[in-house]
Amino acid sequence: LEALTKTNDSKQQKHFQKIMFSECTRMEKLIDNMLVLANADYQSLPVHIDKCQPDGILLNVYEKYETLCRNKHLRLALSLPEDITNDCYCDIERIEQVLSILIDNAISYTPDGGKISLSLKTTEHHCIFSVADTGPGIPDSQKEMIFERFYRADSAHTSKDHFGLGLCIAREIIRKHKGSLRAEDAPGGGSLFIVKIPTCKNCP
């Protein structure tokens, strides 16, 4: 802002304005993430449970990211059950937030020409979302560490838009749903994240 006030060059002004907008957006995202975690610490993370169709959730997320992946030379694949899926009880926006966090990470770690796969399975008692990529994968020693706050696998990427909070937030959201989130090795290489939430409203 100080540099902007000292120049009369219109090109430089636009350049500085672009930087300011980018940094404000980044700071806004960081603050939002910190507020989510603060609410989780005080057991006050807002979650609004309602009946929904899990295949609709995954389809919405797929449509949101399909163009972005194509522009980044990545293939985004979607796999849904052939049979009608059971309804589940969840906070639709929060579950979409979790899936978005997982896909954002997959995009960051997957090289050009790679593939990101979204899939859904349902059982009598659980709804299982999966996000797999063809990136470098996660060493066994880090499969739990990646869910810690501010943890970053810096050797894999250096994007400053990732604060090391996304996976921690995702796990907190899933805990509020009485579910689980874990990382595994994807078949053929890469990472696989599995989100498992109960289908019933008052499951233990």
JSON list of N, CA and C in Angstrom, two decimals, residues 89-156:
[
{"chain": "A", "resi": 89, "resn": "TYR", "atom": "N", "xyz": [-27.06, -38.57, 6.62]},
{"chain": "A", "resi": 89, "resn": "TYR", "atom": "CA", "xyz": [-27.30, -37.34, 7.38]},
{"chain": "A", "resi": 89, "resn": "TYR", "atom": "C", "xyz": [-25.97, -36.64, 7.62]},
{"chain": "A", "resi": 90, "resn": "CYS", "atom": "N", "xyz": [-25.85, -35.45, 7.08]},
{"chain": "A", "resi": 90, "resn": "CYS", "atom": "CA", "xyz": [-24.60, -34.71, 7.23]},
{"chain": "A", "resi": 90, "resn": "CYS", "atom": "C", "xyz": [-24.84, -33.23, 6.96]},
{"chain": "A", "resi": 91, "resn": "ASP", "atom": "N", "xyz": [-23.81, -32.44, 7.20]},
{"chain": "A", "resi": 91, "resn": "ASP", "atom": "CA", "xyz": [-23.82, -31.03, 6.81]},
{"chain": "A", "resi": 91, "resn": "ASP", "atom": "C", "xyz": [-23.24, -30.98, 5.40]},
{"chain": "A", "resi": 92, "resn": "ILE", "atom": "N", "xyz": [-24.10, -30.73, 4.43]},
{"chain": "A", "resi": 92, "resn": "ILE", "atom": "CA", "xyz": [-23.67, -30.79, 3.02]},
{"chain": "A", "resi": 92, "resn": "ILE", "atom": "C", "xyz": [-22.50, -29.85, 2.75]},
{"chain": "A", "resi": 93, "resn": "GLU", "atom": "N", "xyz": [-22.61, -28.61, 3.23]},
{"chain": "A", "resi": 93, "resn": "GLU", "atom": "CA", "xyz": [-21.55, -27.63, 2.96]},
{"chain": "A", "resi": 93, "resn": "GLU", "atom": "C", "xyz": [-20.23, -28.05, 3.60]},
{"chain": "A", "resi": 94, "resn": "ARG", "atom": "N", "xyz": [-20.31, -28.62, 4.81]},
{"chain": "A", "resi": 94, "resn": "ARG", "atom": "CA", "xyz": [-19.08, -29.05, 5.49]},
{"chain": "A", "resi": 94, "resn": "ARG", "atom": "C", "xyz": [-18.43, -30.24, 4.79]},
{"chain": "A", "resi": 95, "resn": "ILE", "atom": "N", "xyz": [-19.24, -31.19, 4.34]},
{"chain": "A", "resi": 95, "resn": "ILE", "atom": "CA", "xyz": [-18.67, -32.34, 3.65]},
{"chain": "A", "resi": 95, "resn": "ILE", "atom": "C", "xyz": [-18.08, -31.91, 2.31]},
{"chain": "A", "resi": 96, "resn": "GLU", "atom": "N", "xyz": [-18.74, -30.99, 1.62]},
{"chain": "A", "resi": 96, "resn": "GLU", "atom": "CA", "xyz": [-18.17, -30.46, 0.38]},
{"chain": "A", "resi": 96, "resn": "GLU", "atom": "C", "xyz": [-16.87, -29.71, 0.68]},
{"chain": "A", "resi": 97, "resn": "GLN", "atom": "N", "xyz": [-16.80, -29.05, 1.84]},
{"chain": "A", "resi": 97, "resn": "GLN", "atom": "CA", "xyz": [-15.56, -28.37, 2.25]},
{"chain": "A", "resi": 97, "resn": "GLN", "atom": "C", "xyz": [-14.44, -29.38, 2.44]},
{"chain": "A", "resi": 98, "resn": "VAL", "atom": "N", "xyz": [-14.75, -30.49, 3.08]},
{"chain": "A", "resi": 98, "resn": "VAL", "atom": "CA", "xyz": [-13.73, -31.54, 3.28]},
{"chain": "A", "resi": 98, "resn": "VAL", "atom": "C", "xyz": [-13.23, -32.07, 1.95]},
{"chain": "A", "resi": 99, "resn": "LEU", "atom": "N", "xyz": [-14.15, -32.39, 1.05]},
{"chain": "A", "resi": 99, "resn": "LEU", "atom": "CA", "xyz": [-13.76, -32.92, -0.25]},
{"chain": "A", "resi": 99, "resn": "LEU", "atom": "C", "xyz": [-12.97, -31.89, -1.05]},
{"chain": "A", "resi": 100, "resn": "SER", "atom": "N", "xyz": [-13.33, -30.62, -0.92]},
{"chain": "A", "resi": 100, "resn": "SER", "atom": "CA", "xyz": [-12.58, -29.56, -1.61]},
{"chain": "A", "resi": 100, "resn": "SER", "atom": "C", "xyz": [-11.16, -29.46, -1.09]},
{"chain": "A", "resi": 101, "resn": "ILE", "atom": "N", "xyz": [-10.99, -29.59, 0.22]},
{"chain": "A", "resi": 101, "resn": "ILE", "atom": "CA", "xyz": [-9.65, -29.57, 0.80]},
{"chain": "A", "resi": 101, "resn": "ILE", "atom": "C", "xyz": [-8.81, -30.71, 0.23]},
{"chain": "A", "resi": 102, "resn": "LEU", "atom": "N", "xyz": [-9.40, -31.90, 0.15]},
{"chain": "A", "resi": 102, "resn": "LEU", "atom": "CA", "xyz": [-8.67, -33.06, -0.36]},
{"chain": "A", "resi": 102, "resn": "LEU", "atom": "C", "xyz": [-8.32, -32.90, -1.84]},
{"chain": "A", "resi": 103, "resn": "ILE", "atom": "N", "xyz": [-9.24, -32.34, -2.63]},
{"chain": "A", "resi": 103, "resn": "ILE", "atom": "CA", "xyz": [-8.97, -32.16, -4.05]},
{"chain": "A", "resi": 103, "resn": "ILE", "atom": "C", "xyz": [-7.95, -31.05, -4.26]},
{"chain": "A", "resi": 104, "resn": "ASP", "atom": "N", "xyz": [-8.05, -29.97, -3.50]},
{"chain": "A", "resi": 104, "resn": "ASP", "atom": "CA", "xyz": [-7.05, -28.89, -3.60]},
{"chain": "A", "resi": 104, "resn": "ASP", "atom": "C", "xyz": [-5.65, -29.44, -3.35]},
{"chain": "A", "resi": 105, "resn": "ASN", "atom": "N", "xyz": [-5.52, -30.27, -2.32]},
{"chain": "A", "resi": 105, "resn": "ASN", "atom": "CA", "xyz": [-4.22, -30.87, -2.03]},
{"chain": "A", "resi": 105, "resn": "ASN", "atom": "C", "xyz": [-3.76, -31.78, -3.17]},
{"chain": "A", "resi": 106, "resn": "ALA", "atom": "N", "xyz": [-4.70, -32.56, -3.69]},
{"chain": "A", "resi": 106, "resn": "ALA", "atom": "CA", "xyz": [-4.35, -33.47, -4.79]},
{"chain": "A", "resi": 106, "resn": "ALA", "atom": "C", "xyz": [-3.86, -32.69, -6.00]},
{"chain": "A", "resi": 107, "resn": "ILE", "atom": "N", "xyz": [-4.52, -31.58, -6.29]},
{"chain": "A", "resi": 107, "resn": "ILE", "atom": "CA", "xyz": [-4.11, -30.75, -7.43]},
{"chain": "A", "resi": 107, "resn": "ILE", "atom": "C", "xyz": [-2.69, -30.21, -7.21]},
{"chain": "A", "resi": 108, "resn": "SER", "atom": "N", "xyz": [-2.39, -29.82, -5.98]},
{"chain": "A", "resi": 108, "resn": "SER", "atom": "CA", "xyz": [-1.07, -29.26, -5.68]},
{"chain": "A", "resi": 108, "resn": "SER", "atom": "C", "xyz": [0.05, -30.29, -5.82]},
{"chain": "A", "resi": 109, "resn": "TYR", "atom": "N", "xyz": [-0.25, -31.54, -5.48]},
{"chain": "A", "resi": 109, "resn": "TYR", "atom": "CA", "xyz": [0.80, -32.55, -5.46]},
{"chain": "A", "resi": 109, "resn": "TYR", "atom": "C", "xyz": [0.89, -33.38, -6.73]},
{"chain": "A", "resi": 110, "resn": "THR", "atom": "N", "xyz": [-0.14, -33.33, -7.58]},
{"chain": "A", "resi": 110, "resn": "THR", "atom": "CA", "xyz": [-0.15, -34.19, -8.76]},
{"chain": "A", "resi": 110, "resn": "THR", "atom": "C", "xyz": [0.50, -33.49, -9.95]},
{"chain": "A", "resi": 111, "resn": "PRO", "atom": "N", "xyz": [1.49, -34.09, -10.59]},
{"chain": "A", "resi": 111, "resn": "PRO", "atom": "CA", "xyz": [2.17, -33.45, -11.72]},
{"chain": "A", "resi": 111, "resn": "PRO", "atom": "C", "xyz": [1.29, -33.41, -12.97]},
{"chain": "A", "resi": 112, "resn": "ASP", "atom": "N", "xyz": [1.67, -32.58, -13.93]},
{"chain": "A", "resi": 112, "resn": "ASP", "atom": "CA", "xyz": [0.94, -32.48, -15.20]},
{"chain": "A", "resi": 112, "resn": "ASP", "atom": "C", "xyz": [0.77, -33.86, -15.82]},
{"chain": "A", "resi": 113, "resn": "GLY", "atom": "N", "xyz": [-0.43, -34.07, -16.37]},
{"chain": "A", "resi": 113, "resn": "GLY", "atom": "CA", "xyz": [-0.72, -35.36, -16.98]},
{"chain": "A", "resi": 113, "resn": "GLY", "atom": "C", "xyz": [-1.21, -36.40, -16.01]},
{"chain": "A", "resi": 114, "resn": "GLY", "atom": "N", "xyz": [-1.27, -36.05, -14.73]},
{"chain": "A", "resi": 114, "resn": "GLY", "atom": "CA", "xyz": [-1.70, -36.99, -13.71]},
{"chain": "A", "resi": 114, "resn": "GLY", "atom": "C", "xyz": [-3.22, -37.09, -13.63]},
{"chain": "A", "resi": 115, "resn": "LYS", "atom": "N", "xyz": [-3.67, -37.87, -12.66]},
{"chain": "A", "resi": 115, "resn": "LYS", "atom": "CA", "xyz": [-5.10, -38.17, -12.54]},
{"chain": "A", "resi": 115, "resn": "LYS", "atom": "C", "xyz": [-5.54, -38.05, -11.09]},
{"chain": "A", "resi": 116, "resn": "ILE", "atom": "N", "xyz": [-6.71, -37.48, -10.89]},
{"chain": "A", "resi": 116, "resn": "ILE", "atom": "CA", "xyz": [-7.35, -37.42, -9.58]},
{"chain": "A", "resi": 116, "resn": "ILE", "atom": "C", "xyz": [-8.68, -38.15, -9.69]},
{"chain": "A", "resi": 117, "resn": "SER", "atom": "N", "xyz": [-8.93, -39.06, -8.78]},
{"chain": "A", "resi": 117, "resn": "SER", "atom": "CA", "xyz": [-10.13, -39.89, -8.86]},
{"chain": "A", "resi": 117, "resn": "SER", "atom": "C", "xyz": [-11.02, -39.67, -7.65]},
{"chain": "A", "resi": 118, "resn": "LEU", "atom": "N", "xyz": [-12.30, -39.45, -7.90]},
{"chain": "A", "resi": 118, "resn": "LEU", "atom": "CA", "xyz": [-13.30, -39.30, -6.85]},
{"chain": "A", "resi": 118, "resn": "LEU", "atom": "C", "xyz": [-14.23, -40.49, -6.91]},
{"chain": "A", "resi": 119, "resn": "SER", "atom": "N", "xyz": [-14.54, -41.07, -5.77]},
{"chain": "A", "resi": 119, "resn": "SER", "atom": "CA", "xyz": [-15.43, -42.24, -5.78]},
{"chain": "A", "resi": 119, "resn": "SER", "atom": "C", "xyz": [-16.30, -42.25, -4.53]},
{"chain": "A", "resi": 120, "resn": "LEU", "atom": "N", "xyz": [-17.37, -43.01, -4.61]},
{"chain": "A", "resi": 120, "resn": "LEU", "atom": "CA", "xyz": [-18.33, -43.11, -3.52]},
{"chain": "A", "resi": 120, "resn": "LEU", "atom": "C", "xyz": [-18.80, -44.54, -3.38]},
{"chain": "A", "resi": 121, "resn": "LYS", "atom": "N", "xyz": [-18.87, -44.98, -2.14]},
{"chain": "A", "resi": 121, "resn": "LYS", "atom": "CA", "xyz": [-19.48, -46.27, -1.81]},
{"chain": "A", "resi": 121, "resn": "LYS", "atom": "C", "xyz": [-20.39, -46.06, -0.61]},
{"chain": "A", "resi": 122, "resn": "THR", "atom": "N", "xyz": [-21.49, -46.79, -0.57]},
{"chain": "A", "resi": 122, "resn": "THR", "atom": "CA", "xyz": [-22.36, -46.73, 0.60]},
{"chain": "A", "resi": 122, "resn": "THR", "atom": "C", "xyz": [-22.64, -48.14, 1.11]},
{"chain": "A", "resi": 123, "resn": "THR", "atom": "N", "xyz": [-22.73, -48.25, 2.41]},
{"chain": "A", "resi": 123, "resn": "THR", "atom": "CA", "xyz": [-23.14, -49.49, 3.06]},
{"chain": "A", "resi": 123, "resn": "THR", "atom": "C", "xyz": [-24.39, -49.20, 3.87]},
{"chain": "A", "resi": 124, "resn": "GLU", "atom": "N", "xyz": [-24.84, -50.18, 4.58]},
{"chain": "A", "resi": 124, "resn": "GLU", "atom": "CA", "xyz": [-26.06, -49.99, 5.38]},
{"chain": "A", "resi": 124, "resn": "GLU", "atom": "C", "xyz": [-25.87, -48.91, 6.43]},
{"chain": "A", "resi": 125, "resn": "HIS", "atom": "N", "xyz": [-24.66, -48.79, 6.95]},
{"chain": "A", "resi": 125, "resn": "HIS", "atom": "CA", "xyz": [-24.42, -47.87, 8.06]},
{"chain": "A", "resi": 125, "resn": "HIS", "atom": "C", "xyz": [-23.44, -46.74, 7.75]},
{"chain": "A", "resi": 126, "resn": "HIS", "atom": "N", "xyz": [-22.78, -46.78, 6.61]},
{"chain": "A", "resi": 126, "resn": "HIS", "atom": "CA", "xyz": [-21.76, -45.77, 6.33]},
{"chain": "A", "resi": 126, "resn": "HIS", "atom": "C", "xyz": [-21.77, -45.29, 4.88]},
{"chain": "A", "resi": 127, "resn": "CYS", "atom": "N", "xyz": [-21.31, -44.07, 4.72]},
{"chain": "A", "resi": 127, "resn": "CYS", "atom": "CA", "xyz": [-21.09, -43.48, 3.40]},
{"chain": "A", "resi": 127, "resn": "CYS", "atom": "C", "xyz": [-19.59, -43.23, 3.30]},
{"chain": "A", "resi": 128, "resn": "ILE", "atom": "N", "xyz": [-18.97, -43.70, 2.21]},
{"chain": "A", "resi": 128, "resn": "ILE", "atom": "CA", "xyz": [-17.51, -43.64, 2.09]},
{"chain": "A", "resi": 128, "resn": "ILE", "atom": "C", "xyz": [-17.12, -42.88, 0.82]},
{"chain": "A", "resi": 129, "resn": "PHE", "atom": "N", "xyz": [-16.50, -41.71, 1.02]},
{"chain": "A", "resi": 129, "resn": "PHE", "atom": "CA", "xyz": [-15.97, -40.92, -0.09]},
{"chain": "A", "resi": 129, "resn": "PHE", "atom": "C", "xyz": [-14.46, -41.17, -0.19]},
{"chain": "A", "resi": 130, "resn": "SER", "atom": "N", "xyz": [-13.95, -41.24, -1.42]},
{"chain": "A", "resi": 130, "resn": "SER", "atom": "CA", "xyz": [-12.51, -41.43, -1.61]},
{"chain": "A", "resi": 130, "resn": "SER", "atom": "C", "xyz": [-11.97, -40.41, -2.61]},
{"chain": "A", "resi": 131, "resn": "VAL", "atom": "N", "xyz": [-10.78, -39.90, -2.33]},
{"chain": "A", "resi": 131, "resn": "VAL", "atom": "CA", "xyz": [-10.07, -39.00, -3.24]},
{"chain": "A", "resi": 131, "resn": "VAL", "atom": "C", "xyz": [-8.66, -39.56, -3.42]},
{"chain": "A", "resi": 132, "resn": "ALA", "atom": "N", "xyz": [-8.34, -39.97, -4.64]},
{"chain": "A", "resi": 132, "resn": "ALA", "atom": "CA", "xyz": [-7.02, -40.55, -4.93]},
{"chain": "A", "resi": 132, "resn": "ALA", "atom": "C", "xyz": [-6.30, -39.71, -5.97]},
{"chain": "A", "resi": 133, "resn": "ASP", "atom": "N", "xyz": [-4.99, -39.70, -5.93]},
{"chain": "A", "resi": 133, "resn": "ASP", "atom": "CA", "xyz": [-4.19, -38.98, -6.93]},
{"chain": "A", "resi": 133, "resn": "ASP", "atom": "C", "xyz": [-3.00, -39.81, -7.35]},
{"chain": "A", "resi": 134, "resn": "THR", "atom": "N", "xyz": [-2.33, -39.35, -8.39]},
{"chain": "A", "resi": 134, "resn": "THR", "atom": "CA", "xyz": [-1.14, -40.05, -8.90]},
{"chain": "A", "resi": 134, "resn": "THR", "atom": "C", "xyz": [0.11, -39.23, -8.59]},
{"chain": "A", "resi": 135, "resn": "GLY", "atom": "N", "xyz": [0.09, -38.53, -7.46]},
{"chain": "A", "resi": 135, "resn": "GLY", "atom": "CA", "xyz": [1.24, -37.75, -7.03]},
{"chain": "A", "resi": 135, "resn": "GLY", "atom": "C", "xyz": [2.32, -38.61, -6.41]},
{"chain": "A", "resi": 136, "resn": "PRO", "atom": "N", "xyz": [3.22, -37.99, -5.63]},
{"chain": "A", "resi": 136, "resn": "PRO", "atom": "CA", "xyz": [4.36, -38.71, -5.07]},
{"chain": "A", "resi": 136, "resn": "PRO", "atom": "C", "xyz": [4.01, -39.63, -3.92]},
{"chain": "A", "resi": 137, "resn": "GLY", "atom": "N", "xyz": [2.80, -39.53, -3.39]},
{"chain": "A", "resi": 137, "resn": "GLY", "atom": "CA", "xyz": [2.42, -40.37, -2.26]},
{"chain": "A", "resi": 137, "resn": "GLY", "atom": "C", "xyz": [2.90, -39.79, -0.95]},
{"chain": "A", "resi": 138, "resn": "ILE", "atom": "N", "xyz": [2.52, -40.47, 0.14]},
{"chain": "A", "resi": 138, "resn": "ILE", "atom": "CA", "xyz": [2.87, -40.02, 1.49]},
{"chain": "A", "resi": 138, "resn": "ILE", "atom": "C", "xyz": [3.59, -41.15, 2.22]},
{"chain": "A", "resi": 139, "resn": "PRO", "atom": "N", "xyz": [4.79, -40.91, 2.72]},
{"chain": "A", "resi": 139, "resn": "PRO", "atom": "CA", "xyz": [5.50, -41.96, 3.48]},
{"chain": "A", "resi": 139, "resn": "PRO", "atom": "C", "xyz": [4.67, -42.40, 4.68]},
{"chain": "A", "resi": 140, "resn": "ASP", "atom": "N", "xyz": [4.79, -43.66, 5.05]},
{"chain": "A", "resi": 140, "resn": "ASP", "atom": "CA", "xyz": [4.04, -44.19, 6.19]},
{"chain": "A", "resi": 140, "resn": "ASP", "atom": "C", "xyz": [4.28, -43.37, 7.46]},
{"chain": "A", "resi": 141, "resn": "SER", "atom": "N", "xyz": [5.50, -42.89, 7.62]},
{"chain": "A", "resi": 141, "resn": "SER", "atom": "CA", "xyz": [5.85, -42.14, 8.83]},
{"chain": "A", "resi": 141, "resn": "SER", "atom": "C", "xyz": [5.12, -40.80, 8.92]},
{"chain": "A", "resi": 142, "resn": "GLN", "atom": "N", "xyz": [4.54, -40.33, 7.79]},
{"chain": "A", "resi": 142, "resn": "GLN", "atom": "CA", "xyz": [3.88, -39.03, 7.77]},
{"chain": "A", "resi": 142, "resn": "GLN", "atom": "C", "xyz": [2.37, -39.12, 7.63]},
{"chain": "A", "resi": 143, "resn": "LYS", "atom": "N", "xyz": [1.84, -40.32, 7.54]},
{"chain": "A", "resi": 143, "resn": "LYS", "atom": "CA", "xyz": [0.41, -40.47, 7.27]},
{"chain": "A", "resi": 143, "resn": "LYS", "atom": "C", "xyz": [-0.49, -39.91, 8.38]},
{"chain": "A", "resi": 144, "resn": "GLU", "atom": "N", "xyz": [0.02, -39.82, 9.58]},
{"chain": "A", "resi": 144, "resn": "GLU", "atom": "CA", "xyz": [-0.73, -39.18, 10.67]},
{"chain": "A", "resi": 144, "resn": "GLU", "atom": "C", "xyz": [-0.27, -37.75, 10.89]},
{"chain": "A", "resi": 145, "resn": "MET", "atom": "N", "xyz": [1.00, -37.49, 10.64]},
{"chain": "A", "resi": 145, "resn": "MET", "atom": "CA", "xyz": [1.54, -36.14, 10.85]},
{"chain": "A", "resi": 145, "resn": "MET", "atom": "C", "xyz": [0.87, -35.11, 9.95]},
{"chain": "A", "resi": 146, "resn": "ILE", "atom": "N", "xyz": [0.43, -35.53, 8.76]},
{"chain": "A", "resi": 146, "resn": "ILE", "atom": "CA", "xyz": [-0.16, -34.56, 7.83]},
{"chain": "A", "resi": 146, "resn": "ILE", "atom": "C", "xyz": [-1.46, -33.96, 8.36]},
{"chain": "A", "resi": 147, "resn": "PHE", "atom": "N", "xyz": [-2.05, -34.58, 9.38]},
{"chain": "A", "resi": 147, "resn": "PHE", "atom": "CA", "xyz": [-3.28, -34.05, 9.95]},
{"chain": "A", "resi": 147, "resn": "PHE", "atom": "C", "xyz": [-3.02, -33.10, 11.12]},
{"chain": "A", "resi": 148, "resn": "GLU", "atom": "N", "xyz": [-1.74, -32.88, 11.43]},
{"chain": "A", "resi": 148, "resn": "GLU", "atom": "CA", "xyz": [-1.40, -31.94, 12.49]},
{"chain": "A", "resi": 148, "resn": "GLU", "atom": "C", "xyz": [-1.42, -30.51, 11.96]},
{"chain": "A", "resi": 149, "resn": "ARG", "atom": "N", "xyz": [-1.68, -29.58, 12.84]},
{"chain": "A", "resi": 149, "resn": "ARG", "atom": "CA", "xyz": [-1.75, -28.18, 12.44]},
{"chain": "A", "resi": 149, "resn": "ARG", "atom": "C", "xyz": [-0.40, -27.66, 11.95]},
{"chain": "A", "resi": 150, "resn": "PHE", "atom": "N", "xyz": [-0.46, -26.94, 10.84]},
{"chain": "A", "resi": 150, "resn": "PHE", "atom": "CA", "xyz": [0.69, -26.27, 10.23]},
{"chain": "A", "resi": 150, "resn": "PHE", "atom": "C", "xyz": [1.72, -27.24, 9.67]},
{"chain": "A", "resi": 151, "resn": "TYR", "atom": "N", "xyz": [1.39, -28.53, 9.63]},
{"chain": "A", "resi": 151, "resn": "TYR", "atom": "CA", "xyz": [2.33, -29.47, 9.02]},
{"chain": "A", "resi": 151, "resn": "TYR", "atom": "C", "xyz": [2.27, -29.34, 7.51]},
{"chain": "A", "resi": 152, "resn": "ARG", "atom": "N", "xyz": [3.44, -29.25, 6.89]},
{"chain": "A", "resi": 152, "resn": "ARG", "atom": "CA", "xyz": [3.53, -29.16, 5.43]},
{"chain": "A", "resi": 152, "resn": "ARG", "atom": "C", "xyz": [4.64, -30.06, 4.93]},
{"chain": "A", "resi": 153, "resn": "ALA", "atom": "N", "xyz": [4.34, -30.77, 3.86]},
{"chain": "A", "resi": 153, "resn": "ALA", "atom": "CA", "xyz": [5.39, -31.57, 3.21]},
{"chain": "A", "resi": 153, "resn": "ALA", "atom": "C", "xyz": [6.10, -30.67, 2.21]},
{"chain": "A", "resi": 154, "resn": "ASP", "atom": "N", "xyz": [6.97, -29.81, 2.71]},
{"chain": "A", "resi": 154, "resn": "ASP", "atom": "CA", "xyz": [7.59, -28.78, 1.87]},
{"chain": "A", "resi": 154, "resn": "ASP", "atom": "C", "xyz": [8.42, -29.36, 0.73]},
{"chain": "A", "resi": 155, "resn": "SER", "atom": "N", "xyz": [8.90, -30.57, 0.91]},
{"chain": "A", "resi": 155, "resn": "SER", "atom": "CA", "xyz": [9.72, -31.15, -0.15]},
{"chain": "A", "resi": 155, "resn": "SER", "atom": "C", "xyz": [8.89, -31.44, -1.39]},
{"chain": "A", "resi": 156, "resn": "ALA", "atom": "N", "xyz": [7.56, -31.50, -1.24]},
{"chain": "A", "resi": 156, "resn": "ALA", "atom": "CA", "xyz": [6.70, -31.84, -2.37]},
{"chain": "A", "resi": 156, "resn": "ALA", "atom": "C", "xyz": [6.24, -30.62, -3.12]}
]
